[in-house]
Coordinates of C-alpha atoms in Angstrom, one line a residue:
X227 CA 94.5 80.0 136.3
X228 CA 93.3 81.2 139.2
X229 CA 89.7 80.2 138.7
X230 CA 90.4 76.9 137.2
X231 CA 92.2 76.5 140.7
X232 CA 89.0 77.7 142.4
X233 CA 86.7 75.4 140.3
X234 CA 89.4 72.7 141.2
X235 CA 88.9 73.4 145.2
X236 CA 84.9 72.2 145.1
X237 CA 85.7 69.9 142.6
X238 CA 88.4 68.2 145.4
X239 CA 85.7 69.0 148.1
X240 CA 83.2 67.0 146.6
X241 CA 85.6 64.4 145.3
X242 CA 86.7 64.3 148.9
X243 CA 83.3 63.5 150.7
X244 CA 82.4 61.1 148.0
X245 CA 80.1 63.7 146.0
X246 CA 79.5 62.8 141.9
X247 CA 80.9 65.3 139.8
X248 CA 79.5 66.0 136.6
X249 CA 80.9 68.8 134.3
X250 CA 78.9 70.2 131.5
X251 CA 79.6 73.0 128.9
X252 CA 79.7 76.8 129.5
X253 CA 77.7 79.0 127.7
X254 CA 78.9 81.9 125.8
X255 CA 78.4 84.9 127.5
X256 CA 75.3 86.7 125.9
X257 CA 76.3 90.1 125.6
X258 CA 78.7 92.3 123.3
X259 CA 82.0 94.0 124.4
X260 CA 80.4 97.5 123.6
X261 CA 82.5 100.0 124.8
X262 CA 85.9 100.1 127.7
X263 CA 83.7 99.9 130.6
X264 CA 81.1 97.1 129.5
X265 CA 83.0 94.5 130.1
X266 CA 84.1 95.9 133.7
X267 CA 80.6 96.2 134.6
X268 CA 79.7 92.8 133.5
X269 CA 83.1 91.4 135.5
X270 CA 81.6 93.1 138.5
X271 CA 77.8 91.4 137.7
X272 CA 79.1 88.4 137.5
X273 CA 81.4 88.3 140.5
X274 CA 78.2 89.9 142.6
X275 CA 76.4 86.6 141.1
X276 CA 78.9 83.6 142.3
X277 CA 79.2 85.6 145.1
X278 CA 74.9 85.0 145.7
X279 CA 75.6 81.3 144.6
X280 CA 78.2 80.9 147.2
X281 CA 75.8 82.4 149.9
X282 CA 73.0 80.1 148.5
X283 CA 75.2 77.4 149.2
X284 CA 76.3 78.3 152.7
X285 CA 73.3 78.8 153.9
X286 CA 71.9 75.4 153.2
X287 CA 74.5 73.9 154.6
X288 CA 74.4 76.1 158.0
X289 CA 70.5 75.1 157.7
X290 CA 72.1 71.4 157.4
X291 CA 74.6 72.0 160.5
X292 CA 77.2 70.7 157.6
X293 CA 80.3 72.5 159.5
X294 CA 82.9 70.9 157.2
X295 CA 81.0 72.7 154.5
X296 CA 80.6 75.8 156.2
X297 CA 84.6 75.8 157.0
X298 CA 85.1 75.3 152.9
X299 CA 82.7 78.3 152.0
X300 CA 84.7 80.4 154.9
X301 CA 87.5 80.6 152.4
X302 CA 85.3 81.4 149.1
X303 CA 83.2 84.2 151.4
X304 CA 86.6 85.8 151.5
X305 CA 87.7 85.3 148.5
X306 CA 84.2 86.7 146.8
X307 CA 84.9 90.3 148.8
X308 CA 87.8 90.3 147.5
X309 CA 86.8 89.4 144.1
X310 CA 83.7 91.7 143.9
X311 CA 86.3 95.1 145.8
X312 CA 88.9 94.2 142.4
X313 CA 85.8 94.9 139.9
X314 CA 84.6 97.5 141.5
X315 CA 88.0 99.3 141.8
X316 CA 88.6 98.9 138.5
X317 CA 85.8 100.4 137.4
X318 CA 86.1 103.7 139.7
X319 CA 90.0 103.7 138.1
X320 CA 88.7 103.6 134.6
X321 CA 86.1 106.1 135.2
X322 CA 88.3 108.1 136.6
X323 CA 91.6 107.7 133.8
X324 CA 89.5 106.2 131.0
X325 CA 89.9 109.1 128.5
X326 CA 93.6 109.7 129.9
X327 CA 96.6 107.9 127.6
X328 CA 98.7 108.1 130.5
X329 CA 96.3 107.4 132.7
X330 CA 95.5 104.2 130.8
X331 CA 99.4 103.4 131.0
X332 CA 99.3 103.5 134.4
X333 CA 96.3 101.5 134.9
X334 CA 97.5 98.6 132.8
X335 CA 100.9 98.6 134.0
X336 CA 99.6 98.3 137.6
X337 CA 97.2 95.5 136.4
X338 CA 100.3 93.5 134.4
X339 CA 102.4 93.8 137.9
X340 CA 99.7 91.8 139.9
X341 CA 101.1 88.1 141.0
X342 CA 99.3 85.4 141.0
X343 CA 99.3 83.2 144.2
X344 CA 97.3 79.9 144.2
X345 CA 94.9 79.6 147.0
X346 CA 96.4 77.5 150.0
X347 CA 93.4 76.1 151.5
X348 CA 93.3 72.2 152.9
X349 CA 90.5 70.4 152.1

């Protein structure tokens, strides 16, 4: 949910300065599972990786002076940090409890305790 309700922010952006939208297919990731940590490492790869297309994007628009833009992009900055701290804290965790059942416990039960909030940015 809450990166549908990401996509849906620049897809109301757009929508709201008259922008075409176009949505196309994603591709299937193209690596295996492997083992625990694999697919931490590629959560945190990819996060680093919307977080450079998010910084490709602000800084045309700060070569554009497009302020409005800039404002919008404040918000997903943020958000990215955030995003990219997450993946890597969950990797440090599992390295440190990984081969720990009761460390594992833990782990999940702190990650099934985590609300939700949508984002409440005004476009």
């Amino acid at each position: 949910q809450e990166e549908r309700d990401h996509a849906m922010l620049f897809y109301q952006y757009l929508q709201n300065n008259s922008e075409p939208v176009v949505f196309a297919s994603v591709d299937k990731p193209d690596w295996t599972r492997g083992d625990n940590m694999t697919p931490l490492i590629k959560g945190l790869e990819h996060e680093k990786y919307v977080t450079s297309l998010i910084n490709t994007i602000y800084a045309a628009a700060y070569e554009a002076r497009d302020f409005r833009t800039m404002q919008v992009l404040d918000w997903f900055v943020k958000e990215q940090g955030e995003e990219e701290k997450n993946a890597s804290d969950l990797i440090t965790k599992m390295e440190l409890f990984g081969s720990d059942a009761k460390g594992l416990y833990m782990l999940n039960s702190e990650l099934k305790s985590r609300v939700y909030a949508a984002p409440s940015l005004v476009l």
